[in-house]
PDB file of C-alpha atoms in Angstrom:
ATOM      1  CA  UNK T 615      -6.747  14.147  -5.090  1.00  0.00           C
ATOM      2  CA  UNK T 616      -6.612  10.394  -5.573  1.00  0.00           C
ATOM      3  CA  UNK T 617      -3.139   8.920  -5.774  1.00  0.00           C
ATOM      4  CA  UNK T 618      -1.605   5.645  -6.859  1.00  0.00           C
ATOM      5  CA  UNK T 619      -2.280   2.896  -4.340  1.00  0.00           C
ATOM      6  CA  UNK T 620       0.043  -0.022  -3.787  1.00  0.00           C
ATOM      7  CA  UNK T 621      -0.493  -3.049  -1.622  1.00  0.00           C
ATOM      8  CA  UNK T 622       0.852  -4.452   0.501  1.00  0.00           C
ATOM      9  CA  UNK T 623       3.167  -1.756   1.765  1.00  0.00           C
ATOM     10  CA  UNK T 624       5.508  -4.265   3.355  1.00  0.00           C
ATOM     11  CA  UNK T 625       6.037  -7.936   2.545  1.00  0.00           C
ATOM     12  CA  UNK T 626       8.390 -10.486   4.017  1.00  0.00           C
ATOM     13  CA  UNK T 627       8.960 -13.736   2.146  1.00  0.00           C
ATOM     14  CA  UNK T 628      11.404 -16.595   2.278  1.00  0.00           C
ATOM     15  CA  UNK T 629      13.643 -17.728  -0.544  1.00  0.00           C
ATOM     16  CA  UNK T 630      11.870 -19.711  -3.263  1.00  0.00           C
ATOM     17  CA  UNK T 631       8.447 -18.391  -2.208  1.00  0.00           C
ATOM     18  CA  UNK T 632       6.166 -16.346  -4.445  1.00  0.00           C
ATOM     19  CA  UNK T 633       4.872 -12.802  -3.994  1.00  0.00           C
ATOM     20  CA  UNK T 634       2.176 -10.716  -5.638  1.00  0.00           C
ATOM     21  CA  UNK T 635       2.290  -6.944  -5.562  1.00  0.00           C
ATOM     22  CA  UNK T 636      -0.729  -4.862  -6.516  1.00  0.00           C
ATOM     23  CA  UNK T 637      -1.047  -1.411  -8.000  1.00  0.00           C
ATOM     24  CA  UNK T 638      -4.189   0.698  -8.371  1.00  0.00           C
ATOM     25  CA  UNK T 639      -3.598   3.640 -10.716  1.00  0.00           C
ATOM     26  CA  UNK T 640      -5.069   7.098 -10.451  1.00  0.00           C
ATOM     27  CA  UNK T 641      -8.647   7.038 -11.823  1.00  0.00           C
ATOM     28  CA  UNK T 642      -8.777   7.491 -15.620  1.00  0.00           C
ATOM     29  CA  UNK T 643      -5.072   6.676 -15.975  1.00  0.00           C
ATOM     30  CA  UNK T 644      -4.559   3.972 -18.577  1.00  0.00           C
ATOM     31  CA  UNK T 645      -0.830   3.289 -18.284  1.00  0.00           C
ATOM     32  CA  UNK T 646       1.020   1.563 -15.452  1.00  0.00           C
ATOM     33  CA  UNK T 647       4.767   1.264 -14.914  1.00  0.00           C
ATOM     34  CA  UNK T 648       6.703  -0.911 -12.466  1.00  0.00           C
ATOM     35  CA  UNK T 649      10.130   0.040 -11.101  1.00  0.00           C
ATOM     36  CA  UNK T 650      12.494  -1.777  -8.742  1.00  0.00           C
ATOM     37  CA  UNK T 651      14.835   0.064  -6.392  1.00  0.00           C
ATOM     38  CA  UNK T 652      17.511  -1.998  -4.659  1.00  0.00           C
ATOM     39  CA  UNK T 653      19.230  -0.739  -1.495  1.00  0.00           C
ATOM     40  CA  UNK T 654      21.304   2.345  -2.251  1.00  0.00           C
ATOM     41  CA  UNK T 655      20.415   2.226  -5.937  1.00  0.00           C
ATOM     42  CA  UNK T 656      18.300   4.268  -8.313  1.00  0.00           C
ATOM     43  CA  UNK T 657      14.945   2.911  -9.511  1.00  0.00           C
ATOM     44  CA  UNK T 658      15.120   0.620 -12.528  1.00  0.00           C
ATOM     45  CA  UNK T 659      12.282   0.196 -15.014  1.00  0.00           C
ATOM     46  CA  UNK T 660      10.785  -3.305 -15.080  1.00  0.00           C
ATOM     47  CA  UNK T 661       7.694  -3.316 -17.272  1.00  0.00           C
ATOM     48  CA  UNK T 662       4.773  -1.174 -18.409  1.00  0.00           C
ATOM     49  CA  UNK T 663       1.235  -1.636 -19.632  1.00  0.00           C
ATOM     50  CA  UNK T 664      -1.046   0.525 -21.748  1.00  0.00           C
ATOM     51  CA  UNK T 665      -4.708  -0.326 -22.086  1.00  0.00           C
ATOM     52  CA  UNK T 666      -4.107  -3.783 -20.593  1.00  0.00           C
ATOM     53  CA  UNK T 667      -1.396  -4.672 -23.095  1.00  0.00           C
ATOM     54  CA  UNK T 668       2.300  -4.860 -22.282  1.00  0.00           C
ATOM     55  CA  UNK T 669       3.877  -1.791 -23.838  1.00  0.00           C
ATOM     56  CA  UNK T 670       7.532  -2.050 -22.835  1.00  0.00           C
ATOM     57  CA  UNK T 671       9.851  -4.344 -20.946  1.00  0.00           C
ATOM     58  CA  UNK T 672      13.031  -3.529 -19.098  1.00  0.00           C
ATOM     59  CA  UNK T 673      15.340  -5.560 -16.932  1.00  0.00           C
ATOM     60  CA  UNK T 674      12.659  -7.828 -15.546  1.00  0.00           C
ATOM     61  CA  UNK T 675      13.722 -11.377 -14.602  1.00  0.00           C
ATOM     62  CA  UNK T 676      11.920 -14.276 -16.264  1.00  0.00           C
ATOM     63  CA  UNK T 677      10.742 -15.287 -12.776  1.00  0.00           C
ATOM     64  CA  UNK T 678       8.596 -12.166 -12.721  1.00  0.00           C
ATOM     65  CA  UNK T 679       5.402 -11.625 -14.652  1.00  0.00           C
ATOM     66  CA  UNK T 680       2.848  -8.871 -14.644  1.00  0.00           C
ATOM     67  CA  UNK T 681      -0.479  -7.948 -16.114  1.00  0.00           C
ATOM     68  CA  UNK T 682      -2.990  -5.145 -16.223  1.00  0.00           C
ATOM     69  CA  UNK T 683      -6.628  -5.956 -15.655  1.00  0.00           C
ATOM     70  CA  UNK T 684      -9.859  -4.577 -17.127  1.00  0.00           C
ATOM     71  CA  UNK T 685     -10.182  -2.079 -14.236  1.00  0.00           C
ATOM     72  CA  UNK T 686      -6.606  -0.920 -15.041  1.00  0.00           C
ATOM     73  CA  UNK T 687      -5.096  -2.193 -11.831  1.00  0.00           C
ATOM     74  CA  UNK T 688      -1.890  -4.154 -12.258  1.00  0.00           C
ATOM     75  CA  UNK T 689      -0.234  -7.043 -10.461  1.00  0.00           C
ATOM     76  CA  UNK T 690       3.428  -7.999 -10.392  1.00  0.00           C
ATOM     77  CA  UNK T 691       3.935 -11.688  -9.706  1.00  0.00           C
ATOM     78  CA  UNK T 692       7.309 -12.830  -8.477  1.00  0.00           C
ATOM     79  CA  UNK T 693       8.227 -16.492  -8.170  1.00  0.00           C
ATOM     80  CA  UNK T 694      11.227 -18.417  -6.849  1.00  0.00           C
ATOM     81  CA  UNK T 695      12.220 -15.400  -4.824  1.00  0.00           C
ATOM     82  CA  UNK T 696      15.900 -14.755  -4.261  1.00  0.00           C
ATOM     83  CA  UNK T 697      17.671 -12.668  -1.638  1.00  0.00           C
ATOM     84  CA  UNK T 698      18.563 -10.172  -4.362  1.00  0.00           C
ATOM     85  CA  UNK T 699      14.888  -9.478  -5.007  1.00  0.00           C
ATOM     86  CA  UNK T 700      14.726  -7.563  -1.729  1.00  0.00           C
ATOM     87  CA  UNK T 701      13.917  -4.032  -2.818  1.00  0.00           C
ATOM     88  CA  UNK T 702      11.371  -1.263  -2.971  1.00  0.00           C
ATOM     89  CA  UNK T 703       8.923  -1.824  -5.805  1.00  0.00           C
ATOM     90  CA  UNK T 704       7.223   1.257  -7.161  1.00  0.00           C
ATOM     91  CA  UNK T 705       4.247   1.515  -9.405  1.00  0.00           C
ATOM     92  CA  UNK T 706       3.533   4.670 -11.394  1.00  0.00           C
ATOM     93  CA  UNK T 707       0.571   5.582 -13.537  1.00  0.00           C
ATOM     94  CA  UNK T 708      -0.116   8.060 -16.292  1.00  0.00           C
ATOM     95  CA  UNK T 709      -2.694   9.010 -18.856  1.00  0.00           C
ATOM     96  CA  UNK T 710      -1.504   8.545 -22.408  1.00  0.00           C
ATOM     97  CA  UNK T 711      -4.103  10.794 -24.000  1.00  0.00           C
ATOM     98  CA  UNK T 712      -2.126  13.858 -25.038  1.00  0.00           C
ATOM     99  CA  UNK T 713      -5.188  15.412 -26.507  1.00  0.00           C
ATOM    100  CA  UNK T 714      -6.611  16.036 -23.051  1.00  0.00           C
ATOM    101  CA  UNK T 715      -3.914  17.796 -21.134  1.00  0.00           C
ATOM    102  CA  UNK T 716      -0.279  18.756 -21.186  1.00  0.00           C
ATOM    103  CA  UNK T 717       0.012  16.466 -18.172  1.00  0.00           C
ATOM    104  CA  UNK T 718      -0.659  13.439 -20.375  1.00  0.00           C
ATOM    105  CA  UNK T 719       2.265  11.081 -20.089  1.00  0.00           C
ATOM    106  CA  UNK T 720       3.373  12.508 -16.732  1.00  0.00           C
ATOM    107  CA  UNK T 721       4.018   9.688 -14.279  1.00  0.00           C
ATOM    108  CA  UNK T 722       2.744   9.697 -10.725  1.00  0.00           C
ATOM    109  CA  UNK T 723       4.384   7.298  -8.283  1.00  0.00           C
ATOM    110  CA  UNK T 724       2.776   5.213  -5.577  1.00  0.00           C
ATOM    111  CA  UNK T 725       4.199   4.817  -2.064  1.00  0.00           C
ATOM    112  CA  UNK T 726       5.979   1.579  -2.942  1.00  0.00           C
ATOM    113  CA  UNK T 727       6.024  -1.951  -1.565  1.00  0.00           C
ATOM    114  CA  UNK T 728       9.040  -2.953   0.468  1.00  0.00           C
ATOM    115  CA  UNK T 729       9.807  -6.612  -0.210  1.00  0.00           C
ATOM    116  CA  UNK T 730      12.216  -8.393   2.078  1.00  0.00           C
ATOM    117  CA  UNK T 731      13.356 -11.882   1.138  1.00  0.00           C
ATOM    118  CA  UNK T 732      14.952 -13.891   3.940  1.00  0.00           C
TER     119      UNK T 732
ATOM    120  CA  UNK Y  92      20.615   3.463 -24.911  1.00  0.00           C
ATOM    121  CA  UNK Y  93      19.869   6.469 -22.740  1.00  0.00           C
ATOM    122  CA  UNK Y  94      22.410   7.293 -20.063  1.00  0.00           C
ATOM    123  CA  UNK Y  95      21.599   9.669 -17.224  1.00  0.00           C
ATOM    124  CA  UNK Y  96      24.404  10.894 -15.008  1.00  0.00           C
ATOM    125  CA  UNK Y  97      24.128  12.965 -11.876  1.00  0.00           C
ATOM    126  CA  UNK Y  98      26.900  14.690 -10.071  1.00  0.00           C
ATOM    127  CA  UNK Y  99      27.968  14.897  -7.462  1.00  0.00           C
ATOM    128  CA  UNK Y 100      26.830  11.592  -5.994  1.00  0.00           C
ATOM    129  CA  UNK Y 101      27.247  12.933  -2.495  1.00  0.00           C
ATOM    130  CA  UNK Y 102      26.995  16.514  -1.306  1.00  0.00           C
ATOM    131  CA  UNK Y 103      27.778  17.691   2.202  1.00  0.00           C
ATOM    132  CA  UNK Y 104      26.238  21.115   2.622  1.00  0.00           C
ATOM    133  CA  UNK Y 105      26.589  23.817   5.191  1.00  0.00           C
ATOM    134  CA  UNK Y 106      23.427  25.542   6.271  1.00  0.00           C
ATOM    135  CA  UNK Y 107      22.912  28.867   4.590  1.00  0.00           C
ATOM    136  CA  UNK Y 108      25.075  28.181   1.554  1.00  0.00           C
ATOM    137  CA  UNK Y 109      24.106  27.571  -2.071  1.00  0.00           C
ATOM    138  CA  UNK Y 110      24.713  24.394  -4.060  1.00  0.00           C
ATOM    139  CA  UNK Y 111      23.932  22.873  -7.463  1.00  0.00           C
ATOM    140  CA  UNK Y 112      23.267  19.314  -8.570  1.00  0.00           C
ATOM    141  CA  UNK Y 113      23.809  18.478 -12.236  1.00  0.00           C
ATOM    142  CA  UNK Y 114      21.980  15.973 -14.407  1.00  0.00           C
ATOM    143  CA  UNK Y 115      23.346  15.114 -17.851  1.00  0.00           C
ATOM    144  CA  UNK Y 116      21.610  12.799 -20.297  1.00  0.00           C
ATOM    145  CA  UNK Y 117      22.710  11.286 -23.561  1.00  0.00           C
ATOM    146  CA  UNK Y 118      19.724  11.448 -25.930  1.00  0.00           C
ATOM    147  CA  UNK Y 119      16.761  13.684 -26.603  1.00  0.00           C
ATOM    148  CA  UNK Y 120      14.230  13.881 -23.825  1.00  0.00           C
ATOM    149  CA  UNK Y 121      10.482  14.296 -23.751  1.00  0.00           C
ATOM    150  CA  UNK Y 122      10.299  15.359 -20.143  1.00  0.00           C
ATOM    151  CA  UNK Y 123      12.674  15.581 -17.173  1.00  0.00           C
ATOM    152  CA  UNK Y 124      11.720  15.029 -13.549  1.00  0.00           C
ATOM    153  CA  UNK Y 125      13.372  15.821 -10.244  1.00  0.00           C
ATOM    154  CA  UNK Y 126      12.463  13.730  -7.215  1.00  0.00           C
ATOM    155  CA  UNK Y 127      13.315  13.769  -3.556  1.00  0.00           C
ATOM    156  CA  UNK Y 128      13.548  10.550  -1.566  1.00  0.00           C
ATOM    157  CA  UNK Y 129      13.954  10.199   2.188  1.00  0.00           C
ATOM    158  CA  UNK Y 130      15.494   6.931   3.406  1.00  0.00           C
ATOM    159  CA  UNK Y 131      13.133   4.008   2.833  1.00  0.00           C
ATOM    160  CA  UNK Y 132      10.379   6.279   1.559  1.00  0.00           C
ATOM    161  CA  UNK Y 133       8.677   6.883  -1.749  1.00  0.00           C
ATOM    162  CA  UNK Y 134       9.668   9.311  -4.488  1.00  0.00           C
ATOM    163  CA  UNK Y 135       8.358  12.811  -3.939  1.00  0.00           C
ATOM    164  CA  UNK Y 136       7.946  14.722  -7.178  1.00  0.00           C
ATOM    165  CA  UNK Y 137       9.641  18.123  -7.049  1.00  0.00           C
ATOM    166  CA  UNK Y 138       9.605  19.384 -10.635  1.00  0.00           C
ATOM    167  CA  UNK Y 139       8.604  18.333 -14.125  1.00  0.00           C
ATOM    168  CA  UNK Y 140      10.433  20.198 -16.891  1.00  0.00           C
ATOM    169  CA  UNK Y 141       8.998  20.031 -20.372  1.00  0.00           C
ATOM    170  CA  UNK Y 142      10.838  22.387 -22.663  1.00  0.00           C
ATOM    171  CA  UNK Y 143      14.141  24.040 -23.347  1.00  0.00           C
ATOM    172  CA  UNK Y 144      14.782  26.937 -21.030  1.00  0.00           C
ATOM    173  CA  UNK Y 145      12.168  25.808 -18.527  1.00  0.00           C
ATOM    174  CA  UNK Y 146      12.807  27.066 -15.010  1.00  0.00           C
ATOM    175  CA  UNK Y 147      10.729  26.147 -11.993  1.00  0.00           C
ATOM    176  CA  UNK Y 148      11.111  27.216  -8.388  1.00  0.00           C
ATOM    177  CA  UNK Y 149       9.628  25.990  -5.157  1.00  0.00           C
ATOM    178  CA  UNK Y 150      10.934  27.394  -1.906  1.00  0.00           C
ATOM    179  CA  UNK Y 151      14.701  26.975  -1.738  1.00  0.00           C
ATOM    180  CA  UNK Y 152      14.815  24.696  -4.797  1.00  0.00           C
ATOM    181  CA  UNK Y 153      15.047  25.787  -8.421  1.00  0.00           C
ATOM    182  CA  UNK Y 154      15.317  23.505 -11.436  1.00  0.00           C
ATOM    183  CA  UNK Y 155      16.213  24.378 -15.003  1.00  0.00           C
ATOM    184  CA  UNK Y 156      16.456  22.514 -18.273  1.00  0.00           C
ATOM    185  CA  UNK Y 157      18.731  23.059 -21.281  1.00  0.00           C
ATOM    186  CA  UNK Y 158      17.692  20.523 -23.905  1.00  0.00           C
ATOM    187  CA  UNK Y 159      20.423  21.566 -26.330  1.00  0.00           C
ATOM    188  CA  UNK Y 160      23.123  20.838 -23.769  1.00  0.00           C
ATOM    189  CA  UNK Y 161      21.106  17.879 -22.436  1.00  0.00           C
ATOM    190  CA  UNK Y 162      21.577  19.253 -18.969  1.00  0.00           C
ATOM    191  CA  UNK Y 163      19.319  19.969 -16.040  1.00  0.00           C
ATOM    192  CA  UNK Y 164      20.345  21.589 -12.796  1.00  0.00           C
ATOM    193  CA  UNK Y 165      18.794  21.607  -9.346  1.00  0.00           C
ATOM    194  CA  UNK Y 166      19.910  24.640  -7.392  1.00  0.00           C
ATOM    195  CA  UNK Y 167      19.577  24.808  -3.623  1.00  0.00           C
ATOM    196  CA  UNK Y 168      19.557  28.248  -2.062  1.00  0.00           C
ATOM    197  CA  UNK Y 169      20.527  28.787   1.580  1.00  0.00           C
ATOM    198  CA  UNK Y 170      20.467  25.107   2.501  1.00  0.00           C
ATOM    199  CA  UNK Y 171      18.629  24.043   5.630  1.00  0.00           C
ATOM    200  CA  UNK Y 172      18.768  20.751   7.517  1.00  0.00           C
ATOM    201  CA  UNK Y 173      15.368  19.489   6.355  1.00  0.00           C
ATOM    202  CA  UNK Y 174      16.635  19.422   2.768  1.00  0.00           C
ATOM    203  CA  UNK Y 175      18.790  16.415   3.680  1.00  0.00           C
ATOM    204  CA  UNK Y 176      17.639  13.582   1.384  1.00  0.00           C
ATOM    205  CA  UNK Y 177      18.580  11.842  -1.853  1.00  0.00           C
ATOM    206  CA  UNK Y 178      17.675  13.709  -5.034  1.00  0.00           C
ATOM    207  CA  UNK Y 179      17.113  11.938  -8.339  1.00  0.00           C
ATOM    208  CA  UNK Y 180      16.669  13.253 -11.825  1.00  0.00           C
ATOM    209  CA  UNK Y 181      14.802  11.046 -14.283  1.00  0.00           C
ATOM    210  CA  UNK Y 182      14.435  11.349 -18.032  1.00  0.00           C
ATOM    211  CA  UNK Y 183      11.328  10.381 -19.974  1.00  0.00           C
ATOM    212  CA  UNK Y 184      12.433   9.171 -23.393  1.00  0.00           C
ATOM    213  CA  UNK Y 185       9.107   9.936 -24.978  1.00  0.00           C
ATOM    214  CA  UNK Y 186       6.105   8.182 -26.359  1.00  0.00           C
ATOM    215  CA  UNK Y 187       8.051   6.131 -28.911  1.00  0.00           C
ATOM    216  CA  UNK Y 188      10.049   4.633 -26.044  1.00  0.00           C
ATOM    217  CA  UNK Y 189       6.928   3.981 -23.991  1.00  0.00           C
ATOM    218  CA  UNK Y 190       7.535   7.005 -21.739  1.00  0.00           C
ATOM    219  CA  UNK Y 191       9.599   4.884 -19.371  1.00  0.00           C
ATOM    220  CA  UNK Y 192      11.873   6.768 -17.016  1.00  0.00           C
ATOM    221  CA  UNK Y 193      15.611   6.352 -16.750  1.00  0.00           C
ATOM    222  CA  UNK Y 194      16.970   7.631 -13.459  1.00  0.00           C
ATOM    223  CA  UNK Y 195      20.279   9.199 -12.608  1.00  0.00           C
ATOM    224  CA  UNK Y 196      22.299   7.593  -9.850  1.00  0.00           C
ATOM    225  CA  UNK Y 197      21.013  10.016  -7.250  1.00  0.00           C
ATOM    226  CA  UNK Y 198      22.710  12.691  -5.182  1.00  0.00           C
ATOM    227  CA  UNK Y 199      22.768  12.097  -1.467  1.00  0.00           C
ATOM    228  CA  UNK Y 200      22.551  15.452   0.290  1.00  0.00           C
ATOM    229  CA  UNK Y 201      23.487  15.975   3.908  1.00  0.00           C
ATOM    230  CA  UNK Y 202      23.033  19.440   5.343  1.00  0.00           C
ATOM    231  CA  UNK Y 203      25.099  20.101   8.448  1.00  0.00           C
ATOM    232  CA  UNK Y 204      24.474  22.901  10.926  1.00  0.00           C
TER     233      UNK Y 204
END
């Protein structure tokens, strides 16, 4: 079965550079979530999108922005990178249509992008 | 604000023995997940628990949910070395909260021979 795809899988950037992470949800999923996991920490919710509109926002720095495109893929843009941005970034997708299946709303995680800022 | 607490944070296990990880949460939940994570790797979904009294088992792992007590447990039977990993519970606050997940702090499990 198709899974969530994230690219790149690894990214090394220097301080003050920018980075773009991409997420391709499971086909027919309309909701995308982004999470950040720092070293030794639990994943923290950053932002989510439903039908290309931002649906919720967590502890996402102002230096970060994200969007969901017409094909439902999402991009997380990170500017003025800091050492503390080094983390695993996970994308998850779900289908919001509860009328279809009890699995509606269940999140499926991608493999993550490891960002290292030097 | 939803709080999710796991305990213990670290668990040193002996092979062949049984152990339990606890996950407490502070508000009502729409869905509760258990994940396994190996160092530097992605989150592997173990269980999704939807309703009060739900119990799911896979191999040596069994998860249960008590929504009235706001408690989920992950029980490990006859631990073996390849169960060494970090285990997270995560709570879905529901559609009104955008279905975002709040994770517990994780339980790092080390199974020794």
